[in-house]
Amino acid sequence: DAGITQSPRHKVTETGTPVTLRCHQTENHRYMYWYRQDPGHGLRLIHYSYGVKDTDKGEVSDGYSVSRSKTEDFLLTLESATSSQTSVYFCAITRLAGKDEQYFGPGTRLTVT
Amino acid sequence: AQSVSQHNHHVILSEAASLELGCNYSYGGTVNLFWYVQYPGQHLQLLLKYFSGDPLVKGIKGFEAEFIKSKFSFNLRKPSVQWSDTAEYFCAAYSGGYQKVTFGIGTKLQVIP
């Protein structure tokens, strides 16, 4: 398995609280992605990064922000969690965007009550 | 916008039956195509990929896929499924110009012993 870890693996939080999810890689890959997976919607891209401090929005970025201050870490923040953000969040990395496979982390199950 | 369609959302097969899962993408030009598998409770893993060359691609665990450019399709096949193939299967495509891959919504395969 590629060296990707996500923390926490499970989290329950209340509506309106901030939440930060962490993705850590040991592969030194340039590209990192945050997806959410929901029944009937498959995988949807939230944000991605193509280098340190270089990030861009995906298709469902509203309510989320990201930061990448080091190659190995990509943080996803929900500034004020809502119930619609209850989901499973996956981080992925790749060496060459779209030209190599993506390696996925184990996922974080987030429940917003 | 680029899109990937998977028309079979839930497929139920008996062991030893043949499998074909459909995948269509919406754009022309050069495209890189992927199939990923997600076993229950796990993260996505690459099954196979197509970048160029022979349009019939063989992947792991006996899976193969055929790229048909004229039909914008990349269907996944397996001659004889096993109970252990029960999983969700995602088709994905990359068309260049963006640093991200578009995923289909997935097909859940249930194999009955």
PDB file of C-alpha atoms in Angstrom:
ATOM      1  CA  ASP A   1       0.000   0.000   0.000  1.00  0.00           C
ATOM      2  CA  ALA A   2       1.110   3.542  -0.709  1.00  0.00           C
ATOM      3  CA  GLY A   3       2.141   5.437   2.387  1.00  0.00           C
ATOM      4  CA  ILE A   4      -1.002   7.449   2.980  1.00  0.00           C
ATOM      5  CA  THR A   5      -2.621   7.946   6.336  1.00  0.00           C
ATOM      6  CA  GLN A   6      -5.683   9.923   7.301  1.00  0.00           C
ATOM      7  CA  SER A   7      -6.613  11.231  10.697  1.00  0.00           C
ATOM      8  CA  PRO A   8      -8.911  10.978  12.412  1.00  0.00           C
ATOM      9  CA  ARG A   9     -10.477   7.817  10.989  1.00  0.00           C
ATOM     10  CA  HIS A  10     -13.818   8.496  12.612  1.00  0.00           C
ATOM     11  CA  LYS A  11     -15.271  11.710  13.976  1.00  0.00           C
ATOM     12  CA  VAL A  12     -18.623  12.835  15.289  1.00  0.00           C
ATOM     13  CA  THR A  13     -19.114  16.549  15.636  1.00  0.00           C
ATOM     14  CA  GLU A  14     -21.901  19.032  16.118  1.00  0.00           C
ATOM     15  CA  THR A  15     -23.314  21.410  13.570  1.00  0.00           C
ATOM     16  CA  GLY A  16     -21.445  24.699  13.496  1.00  0.00           C
ATOM     17  CA  THR A  17     -18.135  23.433  14.846  1.00  0.00           C
ATOM     18  CA  PRO A  18     -14.909  23.590  12.836  1.00  0.00           C
ATOM     19  CA  VAL A  19     -13.329  20.310  11.789  1.00  0.00           C
ATOM     20  CA  THR A  20      -9.919  19.589  10.281  1.00  0.00           C
ATOM     21  CA  LEU A  21      -9.025  16.355   8.570  1.00  0.00           C
ATOM     22  CA  ARG A  22      -5.427  15.483   7.878  1.00  0.00           C
ATOM     23  CA  CYS A  23      -3.873  13.530   5.035  1.00  0.00           C
ATOM     24  CA  HIS A  24      -0.249  12.526   5.346  1.00  0.00           C
ATOM     25  CA  GLN A  25       1.882  10.852   2.680  1.00  0.00           C
ATOM     26  CA  THR A  26       5.370   9.433   2.712  1.00  0.00           C
ATOM     27  CA  GLU A  27       5.684   9.061  -1.094  1.00  0.00           C
ATOM     28  CA  ASN A  28       6.699  12.658  -1.855  1.00  0.00           C
ATOM     29  CA  HIS A  29       4.029  12.798  -4.584  1.00  0.00           C
ATOM     30  CA  ARG A  30       3.250  16.231  -5.962  1.00  0.00           C
ATOM     31  CA  TYR A  31      -0.510  15.899  -6.377  1.00  0.00           C
ATOM     32  CA  MET A  32      -2.954  15.410  -3.520  1.00  0.00           C
ATOM     33  CA  TYR A  33      -6.744  15.307  -3.579  1.00  0.00           C
ATOM     34  CA  TRP A  34      -9.661  15.365  -1.194  1.00  0.00           C
ATOM     35  CA  TYR A  35     -12.833  13.540  -2.201  1.00  0.00           C
ATOM     36  CA  ARG A  36     -16.096  12.865  -0.497  1.00  0.00           C
ATOM     37  CA  GLN A  37     -18.015   9.665  -1.116  1.00  0.00           C
ATOM     38  CA  ASP A  38     -21.777   9.578  -0.756  1.00  0.00           C
ATOM     39  CA  PRO A  39     -24.323   6.945  -1.832  1.00  0.00           C
ATOM     40  CA  GLY A  40     -25.642   7.721  -5.286  1.00  0.00           C
ATOM     41  CA  HIS A  41     -22.957  10.314  -5.957  1.00  0.00           C
ATOM     42  CA  GLY A  42     -19.798   8.262  -6.121  1.00  0.00           C
ATOM     43  CA  LEU A  43     -16.602  10.183  -5.547  1.00  0.00           C
ATOM     44  CA  ARG A  44     -16.706  13.945  -5.819  1.00  0.00           C
ATOM     45  CA  LEU A  45     -13.638  16.133  -5.765  1.00  0.00           C
ATOM     46  CA  ILE A  46     -13.564  18.803  -3.057  1.00  0.00           C
ATOM     47  CA  HIS A  47     -10.122  20.387  -3.483  1.00  0.00           C
ATOM     48  CA  TYR A  48      -6.779  19.367  -4.820  1.00  0.00           C
ATOM     49  CA  SER A  49      -3.176  20.465  -4.595  1.00  0.00           C
ATOM     50  CA  TYR A  50      -0.450  20.467  -7.218  1.00  0.00           C
ATOM     51  CA  GLY A  51       2.347  21.540  -4.933  1.00  0.00           C
ATOM     52  CA  VAL A  52       3.166  23.230  -1.647  1.00  0.00           C
ATOM     53  CA  LYS A  53       0.833  26.191  -1.214  1.00  0.00           C
ATOM     54  CA  ASP A  54      -0.737  25.447  -4.630  1.00  0.00           C
ATOM     55  CA  THR A  55      -4.356  24.389  -4.385  1.00  0.00           C
ATOM     56  CA  ASP A  56      -7.508  24.605  -6.463  1.00  0.00           C
ATOM     57  CA  LYS A  57     -11.212  23.930  -6.093  1.00  0.00           C
ATOM     58  CA  GLY A  58     -13.026  20.815  -7.147  1.00  0.00           C
ATOM     59  CA  GLU A  59     -16.698  20.374  -7.964  1.00  0.00           C
ATOM     60  CA  VAL A  60     -18.013  20.500  -4.367  1.00  0.00           C
ATOM     61  CA  SER A  61     -15.730  22.998  -2.642  1.00  0.00           C
ATOM     62  CA  ASP A  62     -18.339  25.183  -0.929  1.00  0.00           C
ATOM     63  CA  GLY A  63     -17.944  25.036   2.852  1.00  0.00           C
ATOM     64  CA  TYR A  64     -14.444  23.542   2.659  1.00  0.00           C
ATOM     65  CA  SER A  65     -10.952  24.991   2.664  1.00  0.00           C
ATOM     66  CA  VAL A  66      -7.556  23.328   2.341  1.00  0.00           C
ATOM     67  CA  SER A  67      -3.957  24.022   3.091  1.00  0.00           C
ATOM     68  CA  ARG A  68      -0.697  22.442   2.101  1.00  0.00           C
ATOM     69  CA  SER A  69       2.331  23.884   3.846  1.00  0.00           C
ATOM     70  CA  LYS A  70       4.477  20.776   3.382  1.00  0.00           C
ATOM     71  CA  THR A  71       4.657  18.236   0.581  1.00  0.00           C
ATOM     72  CA  GLU A  72       3.563  15.436   2.865  1.00  0.00           C
ATOM     73  CA  ASP A  73       0.516  17.041   4.492  1.00  0.00           C
ATOM     74  CA  PHE A  74      -2.793  18.165   3.005  1.00  0.00           C
ATOM     75  CA  LEU A  75      -5.390  19.479   5.426  1.00  0.00           C
ATOM     76  CA  LEU A  76      -9.105  19.757   4.790  1.00  0.00           C
ATOM     77  CA  THR A  77     -11.079  22.145   6.994  1.00  0.00           C
ATOM     78  CA  LEU A  78     -14.803  22.443   7.414  1.00  0.00           C
ATOM     79  CA  GLU A  79     -15.095  25.955   8.791  1.00  0.00           C
ATOM     80  CA  SER A  80     -18.556  25.397  10.245  1.00  0.00           C
ATOM     81  CA  ALA A  81     -19.754  21.839   9.835  1.00  0.00           C
ATOM     82  CA  THR A  82     -23.262  21.142   8.545  1.00  0.00           C
ATOM     83  CA  SER A  83     -25.244  17.912   8.428  1.00  0.00           C
ATOM     84  CA  SER A  84     -24.872  17.849   4.630  1.00  0.00           C
ATOM     85  CA  GLN A  85     -21.153  17.353   5.164  1.00  0.00           C
ATOM     86  CA  THR A  86     -21.716  14.008   6.838  1.00  0.00           C
ATOM     87  CA  SER A  87     -19.783  11.719   4.532  1.00  0.00           C
ATOM     88  CA  VAL A  88     -16.747   9.544   4.062  1.00  0.00           C
ATOM     89  CA  TYR A  89     -13.723  11.574   3.064  1.00  0.00           C
ATOM     90  CA  PHE A  90     -10.872  10.095   1.076  1.00  0.00           C
ATOM     91  CA  CYS A  91      -7.483  11.569   0.397  1.00  0.00           C
ATOM     92  CA  ALA A  92      -5.601  10.498  -2.713  1.00  0.00           C
ATOM     93  CA  ILE A  93      -2.146  11.101  -4.106  1.00  0.00           C
ATOM     94  CA  THR A  94      -0.577  10.672  -7.491  1.00  0.00           C
ATOM     95  CA  ARG A  95       2.798  11.226  -9.046  1.00  0.00           C
ATOM     96  CA  LEU A  96       1.474  12.567 -12.353  1.00  0.00           C
ATOM     97  CA  ALA A  97      -2.024  14.051 -12.470  1.00  0.00           C
ATOM     98  CA  GLY A  98      -4.216  11.911 -14.693  1.00  0.00           C
ATOM     99  CA  LYS A  99      -1.246  10.046 -16.098  1.00  0.00           C
ATOM    100  CA  ASP A 100      -0.702   7.653 -13.249  1.00  0.00           C
ATOM    101  CA  GLU A 101      -2.934   5.846 -10.827  1.00  0.00           C
ATOM    102  CA  GLN A 102      -4.218   7.550  -7.733  1.00  0.00           C
ATOM    103  CA  TYR A 103      -3.453   5.959  -4.386  1.00  0.00           C
ATOM    104  CA  PHE A 104      -6.172   6.369  -1.830  1.00  0.00           C
ATOM    105  CA  GLY A 105      -6.007   6.684   1.919  1.00  0.00           C
ATOM    106  CA  PRO A 106      -8.173   4.606   4.256  1.00  0.00           C
ATOM    107  CA  GLY A 107     -10.853   7.274   4.587  1.00  0.00           C
ATOM    108  CA  THR A 108     -12.374   9.340   7.393  1.00  0.00           C
ATOM    109  CA  ARG A 109     -15.977   8.789   8.367  1.00  0.00           C
ATOM    110  CA  LEU A 110     -17.395  12.131   9.523  1.00  0.00           C
ATOM    111  CA  THR A 111     -20.787  12.487  11.139  1.00  0.00           C
ATOM    112  CA  VAL A 112     -22.221  15.938  11.791  1.00  0.00           C
ATOM    113  CA  THR A 113     -25.129  15.885  14.239  1.00  0.00           C
TER     114      THR A 113
ATOM    115  CA  ALA B   1     -17.627  19.779 -18.515  1.00  0.00           C
ATOM    116  CA  GLN B   2     -16.165  16.334 -18.747  1.00  0.00           C
ATOM    117  CA  SER B   3     -18.278  13.543 -17.328  1.00  0.00           C
ATOM    118  CA  VAL B   4     -18.169   9.805 -16.840  1.00  0.00           C
ATOM    119  CA  SER B   5     -21.337   7.705 -16.918  1.00  0.00           C
ATOM    120  CA  GLN B   6     -21.839   4.312 -15.397  1.00  0.00           C
ATOM    121  CA  HIS B   7     -25.253   3.031 -16.377  1.00  0.00           C
ATOM    122  CA  ASN B   8     -25.499  -0.013 -14.145  1.00  0.00           C
ATOM    123  CA  HIS B   9     -25.729   1.151 -10.582  1.00  0.00           C
ATOM    124  CA  HIS B  10     -26.370  -2.189  -8.955  1.00  0.00           C
ATOM    125  CA  VAL B  11     -25.637  -5.576 -10.499  1.00  0.00           C
ATOM    126  CA  ILE B  12     -26.368  -8.959  -8.951  1.00  0.00           C
ATOM    127  CA  LEU B  13     -24.757 -12.063 -10.423  1.00  0.00           C
ATOM    128  CA  SER B  14     -24.321 -15.671  -9.460  1.00  0.00           C
ATOM    129  CA  GLU B  15     -20.824 -17.069  -9.130  1.00  0.00           C
ATOM    130  CA  ALA B  16     -19.307 -18.126 -12.461  1.00  0.00           C
ATOM    131  CA  ALA B  17     -21.506 -15.724 -14.428  1.00  0.00           C
ATOM    132  CA  SER B  18     -19.857 -13.331 -16.833  1.00  0.00           C
ATOM    133  CA  LEU B  19     -19.607  -9.656 -16.005  1.00  0.00           C
ATOM    134  CA  GLU B  20     -19.713  -6.543 -18.107  1.00  0.00           C
ATOM    135  CA  LEU B  21     -19.967  -3.091 -16.545  1.00  0.00           C
ATOM    136  CA  GLY B  22     -20.522  -0.129 -18.802  1.00  0.00           C
ATOM    137  CA  CYS B  23     -18.591   3.121 -18.737  1.00  0.00           C
ATOM    138  CA  ASN B  24     -18.910   6.064 -21.125  1.00  0.00           C
ATOM    139  CA  TYR B  25     -17.041   9.352 -21.086  1.00  0.00           C
ATOM    140  CA  SER B  26     -18.170  12.595 -22.618  1.00  0.00           C
ATOM    141  CA  TYR B  27     -15.203  14.147 -24.433  1.00  0.00           C
ATOM    142  CA  GLY B  28     -13.105  13.472 -27.451  1.00  0.00           C
ATOM    143  CA  GLY B  29      -9.409  13.732 -27.948  1.00  0.00           C
ATOM    144  CA  THR B  30      -6.766  11.982 -25.931  1.00  0.00           C
ATOM    145  CA  VAL B  31      -8.116  10.393 -22.798  1.00  0.00           C
ATOM    146  CA  ASN B  32      -6.664   8.253 -20.035  1.00  0.00           C
ATOM    147  CA  LEU B  33      -9.091   5.774 -18.507  1.00  0.00           C
ATOM    148  CA  PHE B  34      -9.133   3.863 -15.255  1.00  0.00           C
ATOM    149  CA  TRP B  35     -11.183   1.307 -13.386  1.00  0.00           C
ATOM    150  CA  TYR B  36     -10.961   1.234  -9.608  1.00  0.00           C
ATOM    151  CA  VAL B  37     -12.462  -1.252  -7.167  1.00  0.00           C
ATOM    152  CA  GLN B  38     -13.591  -0.645  -3.608  1.00  0.00           C
ATOM    153  CA  TYR B  39     -14.112  -3.739  -1.490  1.00  0.00           C
ATOM    154  CA  PRO B  40     -16.523  -3.379   1.455  1.00  0.00           C
ATOM    155  CA  GLY B  41     -15.060  -1.111   4.118  1.00  0.00           C
ATOM    156  CA  GLN B  42     -11.899  -0.425   2.169  1.00  0.00           C
ATOM    157  CA  HIS B  43     -10.400   2.323   0.039  1.00  0.00           C
ATOM    158  CA  LEU B  44     -10.265   2.403  -3.754  1.00  0.00           C
ATOM    159  CA  GLN B  45      -7.601   0.393  -5.549  1.00  0.00           C
ATOM    160  CA  LEU B  46      -6.629   0.399  -9.196  1.00  0.00           C
ATOM    161  CA  LEU B  47      -7.898  -2.526 -11.288  1.00  0.00           C
ATOM    162  CA  LEU B  48      -6.538  -1.442 -14.662  1.00  0.00           C
ATOM    163  CA  LYS B  49      -5.766   1.581 -16.788  1.00  0.00           C
ATOM    164  CA  TYR B  50      -5.589   2.557 -20.424  1.00  0.00           C
ATOM    165  CA  PHE B  51      -3.370   5.310 -21.799  1.00  0.00           C
ATOM    166  CA  SER B  52      -2.616   4.210 -25.350  1.00  0.00           C
ATOM    167  CA  GLY B  53      -1.829   1.189 -27.491  1.00  0.00           C
ATOM    168  CA  ASP B  54      -3.777  -2.064 -27.423  1.00  0.00           C
ATOM    169  CA  PRO B  55      -7.389  -1.125 -26.651  1.00  0.00           C
ATOM    170  CA  LEU B  56      -7.899  -4.379 -24.759  1.00  0.00           C
ATOM    171  CA  VAL B  57      -6.352  -3.923 -21.350  1.00  0.00           C
ATOM    172  CA  LYS B  58      -5.806  -6.642 -18.809  1.00  0.00           C
ATOM    173  CA  GLY B  59      -5.766  -5.896 -15.117  1.00  0.00           C
ATOM    174  CA  ILE B  60      -5.530  -7.694 -11.842  1.00  0.00           C
ATOM    175  CA  LYS B  61      -7.732 -10.592 -10.679  1.00  0.00           C
ATOM    176  CA  GLY B  62      -8.770 -11.580 -14.219  1.00  0.00           C
ATOM    177  CA  PHE B  63     -10.439  -8.302 -15.123  1.00  0.00           C
ATOM    178  CA  GLU B  64     -10.089  -6.692 -18.529  1.00  0.00           C
ATOM    179  CA  ALA B  65     -11.506  -3.630 -20.244  1.00  0.00           C
ATOM    180  CA  GLU B  66     -11.900  -2.603 -23.854  1.00  0.00           C
ATOM    181  CA  PHE B  67     -11.464   0.950 -25.059  1.00  0.00           C
ATOM    182  CA  ILE B  68     -13.743   1.732 -28.013  1.00  0.00           C
ATOM    183  CA  LYS B  69     -12.999   5.261 -29.142  1.00  0.00           C
ATOM    184  CA  SER B  70     -15.926   5.488 -31.559  1.00  0.00           C
ATOM    185  CA  LYS B  71     -18.335   4.686 -28.751  1.00  0.00           C
ATOM    186  CA  PHE B  72     -16.549   6.716 -26.056  1.00  0.00           C
ATOM    187  CA  SER B  73     -16.676   3.561 -23.966  1.00  0.00           C
ATOM    188  CA  PHE B  74     -14.396   1.656 -21.626  1.00  0.00           C
ATOM    189  CA  ASN B  75     -16.372  -1.342 -20.419  1.00  0.00           C
ATOM    190  CA  LEU B  76     -15.072  -3.659 -17.722  1.00  0.00           C
ATOM    191  CA  ARG B  77     -15.368  -7.408 -18.166  1.00  0.00           C
ATOM    192  CA  LYS B  78     -14.633 -10.624 -16.362  1.00  0.00           C
ATOM    193  CA  PRO B  79     -15.508 -14.042 -17.811  1.00  0.00           C
ATOM    194  CA  SER B  80     -16.386 -15.704 -14.508  1.00  0.00           C
ATOM    195  CA  VAL B  81     -17.026 -13.790 -11.296  1.00  0.00           C
ATOM    196  CA  GLN B  82     -16.354 -15.023  -7.803  1.00  0.00           C
ATOM    197  CA  TRP B  83     -18.003 -14.169  -4.512  1.00  0.00           C
ATOM    198  CA  SER B  84     -14.833 -12.239  -3.610  1.00  0.00           C
ATOM    199  CA  ASP B  85     -15.525  -9.839  -6.496  1.00  0.00           C
ATOM    200  CA  THR B  86     -18.394  -8.335  -4.516  1.00  0.00           C
ATOM    201  CA  ALA B  87     -17.420  -4.669  -4.423  1.00  0.00           C
ATOM    202  CA  GLU B  88     -18.121  -1.275  -5.899  1.00  0.00           C
ATOM    203  CA  TYR B  89     -16.469  -0.466  -9.217  1.00  0.00           C
ATOM    204  CA  PHE B  90     -15.613   3.027 -10.391  1.00  0.00           C
ATOM    205  CA  CYS B  91     -14.699   4.155 -13.862  1.00  0.00           C
ATOM    206  CA  ALA B  92     -12.575   7.312 -14.153  1.00  0.00           C
ATOM    207  CA  ALA B  93     -11.226   9.457 -16.950  1.00  0.00           C
ATOM    208  CA  TYR B  94      -8.602  12.138 -17.486  1.00  0.00           C
ATOM    209  CA  SER B  95      -8.614  14.280 -20.610  1.00  0.00           C
ATOM    210  CA  GLY B  96      -5.747  16.651 -19.975  1.00  0.00           C
ATOM    211  CA  GLY B  97      -5.875  20.387 -19.424  1.00  0.00           C
ATOM    212  CA  TYR B  98      -6.952  19.851 -15.835  1.00  0.00           C
ATOM    213  CA  GLN B  99      -5.018  18.254 -13.028  1.00  0.00           C
ATOM    214  CA  LYS B 100      -7.851  16.028 -11.908  1.00  0.00           C
ATOM    215  CA  VAL B 101      -9.601  12.834 -12.821  1.00  0.00           C
ATOM    216  CA  THR B 102     -13.385  12.565 -13.148  1.00  0.00           C
ATOM    217  CA  PHE B 103     -15.047   9.554 -11.538  1.00  0.00           C
ATOM    218  CA  GLY B 104     -18.323   7.872 -12.371  1.00  0.00           C
ATOM    219  CA  ILE B 105     -20.845   7.299  -9.609  1.00  0.00           C
ATOM    220  CA  GLY B 106     -19.906   3.652  -9.278  1.00  0.00           C
ATOM    221  CA  THR B 107     -21.535   0.262  -9.806  1.00  0.00           C
ATOM    222  CA  LYS B 108     -22.172  -2.019  -6.886  1.00  0.00           C
ATOM    223  CA  LEU B 109     -21.619  -5.645  -7.780  1.00  0.00           C
ATOM    224  CA  GLN B 110     -23.058  -8.346  -5.589  1.00  0.00           C
ATOM    225  CA  VAL B 111     -22.017 -11.905  -6.359  1.00  0.00           C
ATOM    226  CA  ILE B 112     -24.218 -14.611  -4.917  1.00  0.00           C
ATOM    227  CA  PRO B 113     -22.516 -17.915  -4.040  1.00  0.00           C
TER     228      PRO B 113
END
